[in-house]
Short mmCIF file of N, CA and C in Angstrom, two decimals:
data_model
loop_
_atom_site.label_atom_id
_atom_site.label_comp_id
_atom_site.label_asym_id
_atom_site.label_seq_id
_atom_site.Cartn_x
_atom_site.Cartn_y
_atom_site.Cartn_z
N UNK N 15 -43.03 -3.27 67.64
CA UNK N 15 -43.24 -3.25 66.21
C UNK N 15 -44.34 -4.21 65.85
N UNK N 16 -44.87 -3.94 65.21
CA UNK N 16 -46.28 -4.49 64.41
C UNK N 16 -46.10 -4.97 63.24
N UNK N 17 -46.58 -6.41 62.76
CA UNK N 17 -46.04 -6.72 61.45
C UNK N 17 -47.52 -6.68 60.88
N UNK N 18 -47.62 -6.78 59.09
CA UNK N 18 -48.72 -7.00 58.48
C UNK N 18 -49.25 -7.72 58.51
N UNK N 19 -48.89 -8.93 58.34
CA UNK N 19 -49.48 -10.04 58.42
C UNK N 19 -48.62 -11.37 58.35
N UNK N 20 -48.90 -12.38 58.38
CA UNK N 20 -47.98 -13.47 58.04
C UNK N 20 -47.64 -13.92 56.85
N UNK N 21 -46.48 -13.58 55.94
CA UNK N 21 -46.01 -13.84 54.83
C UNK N 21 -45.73 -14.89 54.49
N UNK N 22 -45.77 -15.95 53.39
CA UNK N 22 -45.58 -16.99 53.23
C UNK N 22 -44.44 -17.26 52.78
N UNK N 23 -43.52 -18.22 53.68
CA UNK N 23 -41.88 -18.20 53.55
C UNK N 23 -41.73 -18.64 51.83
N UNK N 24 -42.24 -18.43 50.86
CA UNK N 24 -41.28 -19.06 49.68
C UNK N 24 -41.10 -17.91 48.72
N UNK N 25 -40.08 -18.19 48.18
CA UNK N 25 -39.28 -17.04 47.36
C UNK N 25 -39.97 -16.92 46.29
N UNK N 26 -39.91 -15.48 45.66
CA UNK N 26 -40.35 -15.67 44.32
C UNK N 26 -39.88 -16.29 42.75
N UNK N 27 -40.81 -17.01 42.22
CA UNK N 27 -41.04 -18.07 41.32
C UNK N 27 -40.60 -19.46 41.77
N UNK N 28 -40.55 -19.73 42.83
CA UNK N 28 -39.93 -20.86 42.87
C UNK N 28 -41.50 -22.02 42.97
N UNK N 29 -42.57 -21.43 42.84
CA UNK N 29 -43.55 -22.53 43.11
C UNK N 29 -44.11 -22.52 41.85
N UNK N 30 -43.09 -22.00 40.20
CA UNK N 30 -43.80 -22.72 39.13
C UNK N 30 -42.68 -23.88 38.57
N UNK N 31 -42.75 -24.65 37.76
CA UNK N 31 -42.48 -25.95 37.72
C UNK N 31 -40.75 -25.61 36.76
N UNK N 32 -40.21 -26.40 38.21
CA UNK N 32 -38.76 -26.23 37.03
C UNK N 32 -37.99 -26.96 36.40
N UNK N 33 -37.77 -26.95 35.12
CA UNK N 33 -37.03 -27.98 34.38
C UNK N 33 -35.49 -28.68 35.03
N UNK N 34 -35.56 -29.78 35.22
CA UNK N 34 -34.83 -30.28 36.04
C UNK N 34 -33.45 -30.79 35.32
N UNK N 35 -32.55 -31.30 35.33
CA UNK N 35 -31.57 -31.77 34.73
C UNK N 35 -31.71 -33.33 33.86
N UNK N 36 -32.14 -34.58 34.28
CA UNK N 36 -32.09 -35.14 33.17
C UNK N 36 -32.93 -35.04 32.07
N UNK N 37 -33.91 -34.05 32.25
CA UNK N 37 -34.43 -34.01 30.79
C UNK N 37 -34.10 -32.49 30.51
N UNK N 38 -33.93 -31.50 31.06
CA UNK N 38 -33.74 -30.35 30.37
C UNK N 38 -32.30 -29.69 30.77
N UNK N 39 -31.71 -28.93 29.76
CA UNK N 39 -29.86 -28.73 30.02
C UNK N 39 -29.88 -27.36 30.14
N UNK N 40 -29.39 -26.55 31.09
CA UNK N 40 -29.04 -25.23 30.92
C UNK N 40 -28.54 -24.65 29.81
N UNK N 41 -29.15 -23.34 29.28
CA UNK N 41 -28.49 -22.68 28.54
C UNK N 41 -27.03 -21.72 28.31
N UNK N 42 -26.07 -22.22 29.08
CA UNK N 42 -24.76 -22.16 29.23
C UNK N 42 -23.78 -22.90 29.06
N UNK N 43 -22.54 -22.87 28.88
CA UNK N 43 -21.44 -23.90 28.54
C UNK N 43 -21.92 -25.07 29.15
N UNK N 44 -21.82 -24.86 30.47
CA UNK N 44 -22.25 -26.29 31.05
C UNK N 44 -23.29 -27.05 30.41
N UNK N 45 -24.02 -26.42 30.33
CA UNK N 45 -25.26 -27.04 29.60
C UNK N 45 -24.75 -27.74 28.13
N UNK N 46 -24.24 -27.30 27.72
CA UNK N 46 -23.76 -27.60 26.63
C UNK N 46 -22.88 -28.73 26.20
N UNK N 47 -22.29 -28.86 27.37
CA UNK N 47 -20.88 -29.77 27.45
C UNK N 47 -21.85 -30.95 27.96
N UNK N 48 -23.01 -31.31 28.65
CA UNK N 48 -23.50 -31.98 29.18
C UNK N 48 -24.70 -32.56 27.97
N UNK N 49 -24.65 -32.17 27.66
CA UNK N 49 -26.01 -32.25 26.09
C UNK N 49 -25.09 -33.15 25.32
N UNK N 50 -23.54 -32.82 25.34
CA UNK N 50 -22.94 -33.52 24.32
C UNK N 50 -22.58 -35.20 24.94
N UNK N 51 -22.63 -34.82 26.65
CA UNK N 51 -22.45 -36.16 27.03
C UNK N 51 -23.45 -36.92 26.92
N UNK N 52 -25.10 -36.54 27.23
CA UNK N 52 -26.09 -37.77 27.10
C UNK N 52 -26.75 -37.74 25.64
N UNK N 53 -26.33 -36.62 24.62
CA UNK N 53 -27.24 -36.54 24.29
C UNK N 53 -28.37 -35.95 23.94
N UNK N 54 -28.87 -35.81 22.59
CA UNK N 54 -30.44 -35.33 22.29
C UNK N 54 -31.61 -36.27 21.68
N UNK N 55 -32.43 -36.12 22.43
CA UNK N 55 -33.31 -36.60 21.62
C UNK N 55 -33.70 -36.70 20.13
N UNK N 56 -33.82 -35.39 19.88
CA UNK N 56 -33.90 -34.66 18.21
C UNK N 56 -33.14 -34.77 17.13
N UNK N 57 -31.52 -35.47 18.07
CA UNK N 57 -30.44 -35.90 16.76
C UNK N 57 -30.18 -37.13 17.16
N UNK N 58 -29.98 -37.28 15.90
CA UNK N 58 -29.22 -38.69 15.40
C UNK N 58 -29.96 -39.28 14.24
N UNK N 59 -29.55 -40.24 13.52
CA UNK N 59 -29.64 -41.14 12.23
C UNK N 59 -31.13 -41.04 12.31
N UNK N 60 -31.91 -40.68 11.26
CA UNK N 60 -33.25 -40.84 10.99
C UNK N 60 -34.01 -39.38 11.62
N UNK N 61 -33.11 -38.80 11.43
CA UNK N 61 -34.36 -37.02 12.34
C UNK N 61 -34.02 -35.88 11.12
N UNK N 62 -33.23 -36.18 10.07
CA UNK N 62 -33.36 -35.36 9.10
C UNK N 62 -33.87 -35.58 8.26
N UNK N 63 -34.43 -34.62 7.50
CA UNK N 63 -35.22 -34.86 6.26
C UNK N 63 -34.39 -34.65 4.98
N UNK N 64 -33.25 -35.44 4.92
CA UNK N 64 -32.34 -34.99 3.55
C UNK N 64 -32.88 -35.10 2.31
N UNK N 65 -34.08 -35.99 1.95
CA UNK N 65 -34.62 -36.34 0.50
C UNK N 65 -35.48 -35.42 0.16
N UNK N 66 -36.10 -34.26 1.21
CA UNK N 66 -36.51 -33.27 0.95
C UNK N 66 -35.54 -32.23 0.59
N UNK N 67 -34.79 -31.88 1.25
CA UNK N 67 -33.87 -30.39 0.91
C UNK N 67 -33.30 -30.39 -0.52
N UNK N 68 -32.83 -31.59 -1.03
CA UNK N 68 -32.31 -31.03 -2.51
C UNK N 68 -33.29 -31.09 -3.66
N UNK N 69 -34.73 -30.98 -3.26
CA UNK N 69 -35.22 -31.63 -4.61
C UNK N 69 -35.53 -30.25 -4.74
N UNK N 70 -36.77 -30.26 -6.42
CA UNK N 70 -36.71 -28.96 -7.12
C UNK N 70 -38.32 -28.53 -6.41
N UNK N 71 -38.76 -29.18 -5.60
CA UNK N 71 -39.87 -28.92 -4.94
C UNK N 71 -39.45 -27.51 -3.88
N UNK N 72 -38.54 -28.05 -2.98
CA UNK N 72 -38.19 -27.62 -1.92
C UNK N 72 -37.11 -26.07 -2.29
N UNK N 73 -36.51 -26.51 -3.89
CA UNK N 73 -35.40 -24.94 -4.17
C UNK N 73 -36.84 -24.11 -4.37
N UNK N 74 -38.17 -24.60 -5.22
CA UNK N 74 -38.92 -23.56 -5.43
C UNK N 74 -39.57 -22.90 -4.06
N UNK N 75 -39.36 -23.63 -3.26
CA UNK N 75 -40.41 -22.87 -2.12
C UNK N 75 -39.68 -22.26 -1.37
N UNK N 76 -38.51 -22.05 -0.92
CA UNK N 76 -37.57 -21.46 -0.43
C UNK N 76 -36.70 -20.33 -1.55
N UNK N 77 -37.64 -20.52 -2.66
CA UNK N 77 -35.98 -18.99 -3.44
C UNK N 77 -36.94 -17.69 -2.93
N UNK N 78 -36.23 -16.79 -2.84
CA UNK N 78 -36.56 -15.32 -2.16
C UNK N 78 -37.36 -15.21 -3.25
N UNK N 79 -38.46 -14.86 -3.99
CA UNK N 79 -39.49 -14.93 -4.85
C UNK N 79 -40.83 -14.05 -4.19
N UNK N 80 -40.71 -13.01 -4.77
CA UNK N 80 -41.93 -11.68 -4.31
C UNK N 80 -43.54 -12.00 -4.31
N UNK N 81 -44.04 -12.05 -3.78
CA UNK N 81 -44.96 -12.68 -4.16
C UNK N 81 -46.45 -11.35 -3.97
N UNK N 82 -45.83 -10.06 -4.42
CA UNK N 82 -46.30 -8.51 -4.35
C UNK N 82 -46.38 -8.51 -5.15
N UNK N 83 -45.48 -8.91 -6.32
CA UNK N 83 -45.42 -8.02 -7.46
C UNK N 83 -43.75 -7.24 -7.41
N UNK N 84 -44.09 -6.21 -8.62
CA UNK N 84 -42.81 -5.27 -8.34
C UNK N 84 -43.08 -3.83 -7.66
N UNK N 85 -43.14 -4.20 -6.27
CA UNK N 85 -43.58 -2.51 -5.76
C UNK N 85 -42.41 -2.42 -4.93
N UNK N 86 -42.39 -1.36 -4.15
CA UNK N 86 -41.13 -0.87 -3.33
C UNK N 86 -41.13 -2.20 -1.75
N UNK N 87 -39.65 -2.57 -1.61
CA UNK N 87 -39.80 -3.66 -0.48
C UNK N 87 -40.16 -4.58 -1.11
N UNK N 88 -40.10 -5.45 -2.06
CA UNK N 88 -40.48 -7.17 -2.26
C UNK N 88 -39.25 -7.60 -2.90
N UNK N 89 -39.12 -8.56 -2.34
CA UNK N 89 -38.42 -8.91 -2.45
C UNK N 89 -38.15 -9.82 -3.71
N UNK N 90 -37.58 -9.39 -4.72
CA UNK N 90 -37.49 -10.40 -5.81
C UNK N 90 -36.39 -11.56 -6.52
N UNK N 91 -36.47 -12.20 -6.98
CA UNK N 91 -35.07 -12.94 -7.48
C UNK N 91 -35.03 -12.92 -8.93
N UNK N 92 -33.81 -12.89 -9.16
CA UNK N 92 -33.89 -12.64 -10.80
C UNK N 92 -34.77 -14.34 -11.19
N UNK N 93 -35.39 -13.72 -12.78
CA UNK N 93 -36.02 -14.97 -13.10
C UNK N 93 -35.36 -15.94 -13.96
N UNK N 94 -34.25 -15.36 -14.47
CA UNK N 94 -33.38 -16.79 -14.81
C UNK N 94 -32.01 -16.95 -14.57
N UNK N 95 -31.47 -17.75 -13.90
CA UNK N 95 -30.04 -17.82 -13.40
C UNK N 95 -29.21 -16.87 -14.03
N UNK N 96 -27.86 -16.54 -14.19
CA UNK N 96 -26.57 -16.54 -14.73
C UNK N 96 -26.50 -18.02 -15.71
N UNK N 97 -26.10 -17.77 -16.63
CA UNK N 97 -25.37 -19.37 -17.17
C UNK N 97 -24.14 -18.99 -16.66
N UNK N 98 -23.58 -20.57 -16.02
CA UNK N 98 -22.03 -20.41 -15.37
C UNK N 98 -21.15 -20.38 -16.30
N UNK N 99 -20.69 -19.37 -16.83
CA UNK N 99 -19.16 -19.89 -17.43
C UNK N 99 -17.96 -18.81 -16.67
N UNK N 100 -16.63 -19.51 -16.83
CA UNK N 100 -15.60 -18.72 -16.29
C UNK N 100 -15.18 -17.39 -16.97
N UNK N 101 -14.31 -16.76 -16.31
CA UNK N 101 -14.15 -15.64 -17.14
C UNK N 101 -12.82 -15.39 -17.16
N UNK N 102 -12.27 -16.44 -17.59
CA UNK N 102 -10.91 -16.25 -18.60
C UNK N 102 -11.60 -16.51 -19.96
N UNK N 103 -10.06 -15.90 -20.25
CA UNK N 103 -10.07 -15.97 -21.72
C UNK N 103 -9.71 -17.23 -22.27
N UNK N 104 -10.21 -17.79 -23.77
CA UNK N 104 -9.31 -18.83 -24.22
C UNK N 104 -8.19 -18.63 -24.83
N UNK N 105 -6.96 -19.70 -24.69
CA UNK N 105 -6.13 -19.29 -25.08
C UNK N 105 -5.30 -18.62 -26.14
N UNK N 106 -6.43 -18.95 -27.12
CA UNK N 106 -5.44 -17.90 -28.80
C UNK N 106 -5.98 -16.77 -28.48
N UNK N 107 -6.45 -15.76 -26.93
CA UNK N 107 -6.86 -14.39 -26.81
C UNK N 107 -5.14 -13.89 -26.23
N UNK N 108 -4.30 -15.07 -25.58
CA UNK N 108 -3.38 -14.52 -24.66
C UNK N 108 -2.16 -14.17 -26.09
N UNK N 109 -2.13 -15.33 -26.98
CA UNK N 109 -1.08 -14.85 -28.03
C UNK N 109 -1.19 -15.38 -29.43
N UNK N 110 -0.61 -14.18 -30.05
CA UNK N 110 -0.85 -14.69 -31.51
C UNK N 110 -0.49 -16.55 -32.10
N UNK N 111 -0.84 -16.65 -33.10
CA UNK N 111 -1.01 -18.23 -33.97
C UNK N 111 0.77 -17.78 -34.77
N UNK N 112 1.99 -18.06 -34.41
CA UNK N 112 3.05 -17.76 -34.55
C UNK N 112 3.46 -19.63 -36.07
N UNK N 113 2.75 -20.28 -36.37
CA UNK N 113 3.15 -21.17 -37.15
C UNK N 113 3.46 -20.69 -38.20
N UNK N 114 2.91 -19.62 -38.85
CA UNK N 114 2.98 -19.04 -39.90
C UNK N 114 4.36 -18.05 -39.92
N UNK N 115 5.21 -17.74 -40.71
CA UNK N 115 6.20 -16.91 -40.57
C UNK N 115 5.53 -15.07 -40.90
N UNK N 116 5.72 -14.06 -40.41
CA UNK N 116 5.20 -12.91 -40.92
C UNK N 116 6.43 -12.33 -41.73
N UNK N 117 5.94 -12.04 -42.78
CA UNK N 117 6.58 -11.42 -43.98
C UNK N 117 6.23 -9.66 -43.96
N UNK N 118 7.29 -8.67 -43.63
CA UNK N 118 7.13 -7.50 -43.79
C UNK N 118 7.10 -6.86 -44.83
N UNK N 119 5.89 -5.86 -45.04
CA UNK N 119 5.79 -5.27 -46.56
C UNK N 119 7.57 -4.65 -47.01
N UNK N 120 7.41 -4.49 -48.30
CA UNK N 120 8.87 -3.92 -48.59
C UNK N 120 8.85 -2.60 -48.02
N UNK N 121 10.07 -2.16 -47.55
CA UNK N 121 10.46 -0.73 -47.82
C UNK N 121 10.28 -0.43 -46.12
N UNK N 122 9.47 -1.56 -45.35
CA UNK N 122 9.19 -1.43 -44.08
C UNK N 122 9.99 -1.91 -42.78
N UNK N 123 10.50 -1.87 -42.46
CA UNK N 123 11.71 -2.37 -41.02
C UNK N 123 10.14 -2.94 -39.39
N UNK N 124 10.34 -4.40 -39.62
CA UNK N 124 9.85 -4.70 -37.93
C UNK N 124 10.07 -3.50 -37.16
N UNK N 125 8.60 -3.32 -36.05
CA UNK N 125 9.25 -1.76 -35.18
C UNK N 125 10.49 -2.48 -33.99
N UNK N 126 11.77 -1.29 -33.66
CA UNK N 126 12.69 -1.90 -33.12
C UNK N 126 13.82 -2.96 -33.73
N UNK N 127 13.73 -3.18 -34.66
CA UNK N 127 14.78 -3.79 -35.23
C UNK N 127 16.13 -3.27 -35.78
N UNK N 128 15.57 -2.06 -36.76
CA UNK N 128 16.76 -1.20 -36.82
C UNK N 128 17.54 -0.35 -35.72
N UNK N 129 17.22 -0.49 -34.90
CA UNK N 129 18.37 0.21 -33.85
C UNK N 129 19.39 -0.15 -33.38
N UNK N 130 20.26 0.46 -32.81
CA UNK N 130 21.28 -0.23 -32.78
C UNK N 130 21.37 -0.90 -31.23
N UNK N 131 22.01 -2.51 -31.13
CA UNK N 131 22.10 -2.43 -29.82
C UNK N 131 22.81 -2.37 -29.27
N UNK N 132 23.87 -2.45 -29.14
CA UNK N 132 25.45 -1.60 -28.15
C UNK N 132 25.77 -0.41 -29.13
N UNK N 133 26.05 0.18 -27.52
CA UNK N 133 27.15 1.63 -27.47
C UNK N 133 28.41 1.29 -28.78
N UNK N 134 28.72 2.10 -29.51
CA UNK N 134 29.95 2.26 -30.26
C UNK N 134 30.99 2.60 -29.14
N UNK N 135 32.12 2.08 -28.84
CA UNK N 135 33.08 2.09 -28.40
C UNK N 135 33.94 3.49 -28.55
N UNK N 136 33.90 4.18 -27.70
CA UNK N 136 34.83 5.04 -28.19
C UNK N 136 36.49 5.39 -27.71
N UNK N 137 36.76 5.05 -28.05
CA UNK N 137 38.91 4.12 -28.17
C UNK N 137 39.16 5.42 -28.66
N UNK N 138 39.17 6.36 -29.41
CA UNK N 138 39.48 7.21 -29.95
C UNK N 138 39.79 8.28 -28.68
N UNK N 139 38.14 8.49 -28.71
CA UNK N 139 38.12 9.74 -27.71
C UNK N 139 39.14 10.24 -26.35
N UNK N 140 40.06 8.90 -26.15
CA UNK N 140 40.46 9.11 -24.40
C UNK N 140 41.99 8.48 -25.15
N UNK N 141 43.10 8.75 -24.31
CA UNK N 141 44.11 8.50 -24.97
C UNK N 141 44.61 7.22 -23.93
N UNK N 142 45.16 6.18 -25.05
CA UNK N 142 45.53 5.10 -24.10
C UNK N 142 46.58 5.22 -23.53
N UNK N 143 47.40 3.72 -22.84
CA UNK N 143 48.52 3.94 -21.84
C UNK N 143 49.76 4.28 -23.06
N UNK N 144 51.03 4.96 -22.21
CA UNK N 144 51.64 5.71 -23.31
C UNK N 144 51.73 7.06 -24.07
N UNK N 145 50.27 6.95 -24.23
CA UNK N 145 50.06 8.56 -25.08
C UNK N 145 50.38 9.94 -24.39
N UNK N 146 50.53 9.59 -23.20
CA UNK N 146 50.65 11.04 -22.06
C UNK N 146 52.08 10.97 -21.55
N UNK N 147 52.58 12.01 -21.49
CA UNK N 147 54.03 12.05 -20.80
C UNK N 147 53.57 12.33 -19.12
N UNK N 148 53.96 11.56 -18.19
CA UNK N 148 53.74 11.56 -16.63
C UNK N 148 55.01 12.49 -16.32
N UNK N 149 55.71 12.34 -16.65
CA UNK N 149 57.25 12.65 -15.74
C UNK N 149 57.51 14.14 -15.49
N UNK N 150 56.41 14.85 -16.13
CA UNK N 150 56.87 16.10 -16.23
C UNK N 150 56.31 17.07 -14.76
N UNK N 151 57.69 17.61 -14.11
CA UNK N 151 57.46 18.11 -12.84
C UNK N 151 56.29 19.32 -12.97
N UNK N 152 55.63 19.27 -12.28
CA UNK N 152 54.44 20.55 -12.11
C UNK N 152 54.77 21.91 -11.04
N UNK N 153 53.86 22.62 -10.78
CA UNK N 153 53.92 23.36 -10.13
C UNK N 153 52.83 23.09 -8.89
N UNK N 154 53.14 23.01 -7.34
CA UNK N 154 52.10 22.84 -6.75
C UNK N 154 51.24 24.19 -6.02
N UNK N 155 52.25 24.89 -6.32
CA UNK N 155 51.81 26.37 -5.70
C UNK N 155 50.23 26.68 -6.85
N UNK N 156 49.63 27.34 -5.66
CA UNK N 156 48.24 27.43 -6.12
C UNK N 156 48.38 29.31 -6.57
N UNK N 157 48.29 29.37 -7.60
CA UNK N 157 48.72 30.97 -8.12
C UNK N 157 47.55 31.44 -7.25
N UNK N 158 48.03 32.84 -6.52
CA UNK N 158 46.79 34.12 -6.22
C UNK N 158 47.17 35.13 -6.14
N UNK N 159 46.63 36.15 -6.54
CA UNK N 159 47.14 37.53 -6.69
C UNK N 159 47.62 37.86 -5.92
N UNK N 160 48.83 38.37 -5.03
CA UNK N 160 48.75 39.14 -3.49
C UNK N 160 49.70 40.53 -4.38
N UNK N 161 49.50 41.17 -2.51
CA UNK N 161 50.27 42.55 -2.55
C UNK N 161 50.31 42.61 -1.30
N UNK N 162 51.44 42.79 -1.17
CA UNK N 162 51.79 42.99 0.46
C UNK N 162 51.72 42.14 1.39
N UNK N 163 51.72 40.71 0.91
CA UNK N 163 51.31 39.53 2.15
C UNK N 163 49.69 39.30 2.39
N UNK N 164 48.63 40.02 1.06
CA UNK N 164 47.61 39.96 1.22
C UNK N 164 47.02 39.90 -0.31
N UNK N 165 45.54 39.39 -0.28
CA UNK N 165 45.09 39.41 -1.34
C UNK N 165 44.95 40.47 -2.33
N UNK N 166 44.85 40.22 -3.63
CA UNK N 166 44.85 41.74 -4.50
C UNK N 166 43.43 41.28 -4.85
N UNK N 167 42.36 42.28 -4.39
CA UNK N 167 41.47 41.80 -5.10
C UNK N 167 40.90 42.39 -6.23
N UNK N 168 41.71 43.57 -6.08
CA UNK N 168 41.55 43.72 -8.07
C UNK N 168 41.89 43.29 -9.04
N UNK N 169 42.82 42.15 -8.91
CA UNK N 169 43.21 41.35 -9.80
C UNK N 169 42.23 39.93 -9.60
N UNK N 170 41.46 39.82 -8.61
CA UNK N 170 40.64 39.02 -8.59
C UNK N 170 39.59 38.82 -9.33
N UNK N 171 39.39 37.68 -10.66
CA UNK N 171 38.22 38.28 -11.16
C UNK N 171 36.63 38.25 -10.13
N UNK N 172 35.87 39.49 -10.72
CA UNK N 172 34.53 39.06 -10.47
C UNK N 172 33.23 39.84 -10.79
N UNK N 173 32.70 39.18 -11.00
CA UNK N 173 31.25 40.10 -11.84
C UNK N 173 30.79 41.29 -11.54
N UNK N 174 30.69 41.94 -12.38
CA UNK N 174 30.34 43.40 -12.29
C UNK N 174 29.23 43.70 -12.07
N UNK N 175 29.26 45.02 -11.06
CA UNK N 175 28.65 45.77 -10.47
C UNK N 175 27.22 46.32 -11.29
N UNK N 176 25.95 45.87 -10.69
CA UNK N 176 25.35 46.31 -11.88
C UNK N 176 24.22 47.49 -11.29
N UNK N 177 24.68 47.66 -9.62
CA UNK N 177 24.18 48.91 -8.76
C UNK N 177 24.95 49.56 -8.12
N UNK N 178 24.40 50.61 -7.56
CA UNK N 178 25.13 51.44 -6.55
C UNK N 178 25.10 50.78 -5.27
N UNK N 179 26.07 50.61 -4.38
CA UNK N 179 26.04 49.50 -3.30
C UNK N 179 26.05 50.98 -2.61
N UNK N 180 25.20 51.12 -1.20
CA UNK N 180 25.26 52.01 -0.41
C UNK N 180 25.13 51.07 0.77
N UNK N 181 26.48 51.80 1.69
CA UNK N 181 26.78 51.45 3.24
C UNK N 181 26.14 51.98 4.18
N UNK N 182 25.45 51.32 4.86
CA UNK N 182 25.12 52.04 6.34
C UNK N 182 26.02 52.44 7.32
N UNK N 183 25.52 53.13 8.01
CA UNK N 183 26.60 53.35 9.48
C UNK N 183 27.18 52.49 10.02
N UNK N 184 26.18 51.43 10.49
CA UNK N 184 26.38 50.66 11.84
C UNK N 184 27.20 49.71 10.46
N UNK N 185 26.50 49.53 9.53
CA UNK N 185 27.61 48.69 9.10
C UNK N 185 29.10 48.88 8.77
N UNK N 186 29.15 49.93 8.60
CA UNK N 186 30.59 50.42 8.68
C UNK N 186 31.31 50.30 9.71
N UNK N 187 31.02 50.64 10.90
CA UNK N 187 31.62 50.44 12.15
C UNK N 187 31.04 48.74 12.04
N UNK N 188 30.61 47.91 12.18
CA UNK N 188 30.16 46.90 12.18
C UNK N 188 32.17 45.89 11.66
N UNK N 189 32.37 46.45 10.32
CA UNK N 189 33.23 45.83 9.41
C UNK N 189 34.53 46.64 10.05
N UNK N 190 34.31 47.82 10.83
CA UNK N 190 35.63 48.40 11.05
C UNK N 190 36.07 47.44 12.45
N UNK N 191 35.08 47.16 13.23
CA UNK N 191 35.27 46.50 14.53
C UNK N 191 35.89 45.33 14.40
N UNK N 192 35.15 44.45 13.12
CA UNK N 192 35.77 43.15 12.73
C UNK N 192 37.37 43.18 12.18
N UNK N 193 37.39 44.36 11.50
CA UNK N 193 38.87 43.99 11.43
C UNK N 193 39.94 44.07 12.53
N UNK N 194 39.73 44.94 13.26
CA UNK N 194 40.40 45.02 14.49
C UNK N 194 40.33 43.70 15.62
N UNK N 195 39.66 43.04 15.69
CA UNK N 195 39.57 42.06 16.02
C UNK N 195 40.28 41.14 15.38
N UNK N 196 39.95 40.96 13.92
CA UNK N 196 41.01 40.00 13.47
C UNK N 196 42.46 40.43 13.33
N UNK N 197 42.82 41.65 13.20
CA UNK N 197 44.41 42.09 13.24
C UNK N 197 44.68 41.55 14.86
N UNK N 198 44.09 41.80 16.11
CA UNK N 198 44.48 41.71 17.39
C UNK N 198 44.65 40.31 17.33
N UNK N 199 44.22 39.56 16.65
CA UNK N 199 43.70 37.91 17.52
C UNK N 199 45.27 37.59 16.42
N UNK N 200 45.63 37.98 15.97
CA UNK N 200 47.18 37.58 15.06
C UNK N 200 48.06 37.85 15.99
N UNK N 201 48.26 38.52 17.46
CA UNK N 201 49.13 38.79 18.12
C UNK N 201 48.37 38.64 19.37
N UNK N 202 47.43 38.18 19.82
CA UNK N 202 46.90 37.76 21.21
C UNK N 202 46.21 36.80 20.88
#
């Protein structure tokens, strides 16, 4: 085997200059946790500019303020605040000024006043203890028509017929089968 030529053993990028650990911190947790142990340069007492940020120099140069005009995309800010006020109500909105007594025209009833407020009792309607004789023996038999050890059902009332009822075949034999069944099952 034949090689190309002689390659130079070093890996790639490793011969441009690399930020080393005490002055530069990885961009990962570690890095992070280690920044907090030594340290930044860029913070601490005297690296902010606080006497700049609140003045009225610094709100004007920073408010979102168009500086297009009004065309489509610019960005504009309204040109004069909101005035702050809350938005409740004051309080004589929640209820009337009650010092004064209200006097109703004649002939007129407050609404709801005339009605009545309890049920009338009614004692009358239901008879109290006493008024009923208990003692008197009843009958417990439940009256029903029969004939023959069976129902009469022509003496049964029930609403009248207001069509011609027509039977089918199968239903006939259908109702003849059932009774035979129920007469048999009385003796088997």
């Amino acid at each position: 085997m034949t090689t190309r030529g002689a390659a130079p053993r070093v890996a790639f990028g490793s011969c441009q200059e690399r930020l080393l650990f005490p002055t530069h911190f990885a961009s990962d947790r570690m890095g992070n946790e280690m920044l907090a142990l030594y340290g930044s340069k860029e913070l601490g007492p005297g690296c902010y500019d606080n006497h700049t940020v609140g003045s009225i120099i610094y709100e004007l140069q920073h408010r979102p303020e168009s500086k297009r005009g009004y065309v489509l995309g610019a960005r504009t800010a309204p040109r004069f605040l909101p005035p702050l006020k809350t938005a409740t109500p004051s309080p004589q909105r929640y209820q009337q000024d009650w010092t004064r007594s209200v006097v109703c025209p004649p002939g007129k009833a407050p609404f709801n006043s005339t009605t009545v407020r309890f049920r009338p009792s009614n004692t009358d309607s239901s008879p109290g203890p006493g008024a009923y004789v208990h003692n008197t023996v009843q009958s417990k038999k439940v009256s029903w028509p029969m004939k023959f050890s069976s129902p009469d059902w022509s003496k049964v009332p029930s609403l009248e017929r207001r069509a011609l009822r027509t039977e089918l075949f199968h239903d006939k034999e259908f109702r003849k089968q059932r009774n035979r069944v129920a007469y048999l099952s009385l003796f088997y």
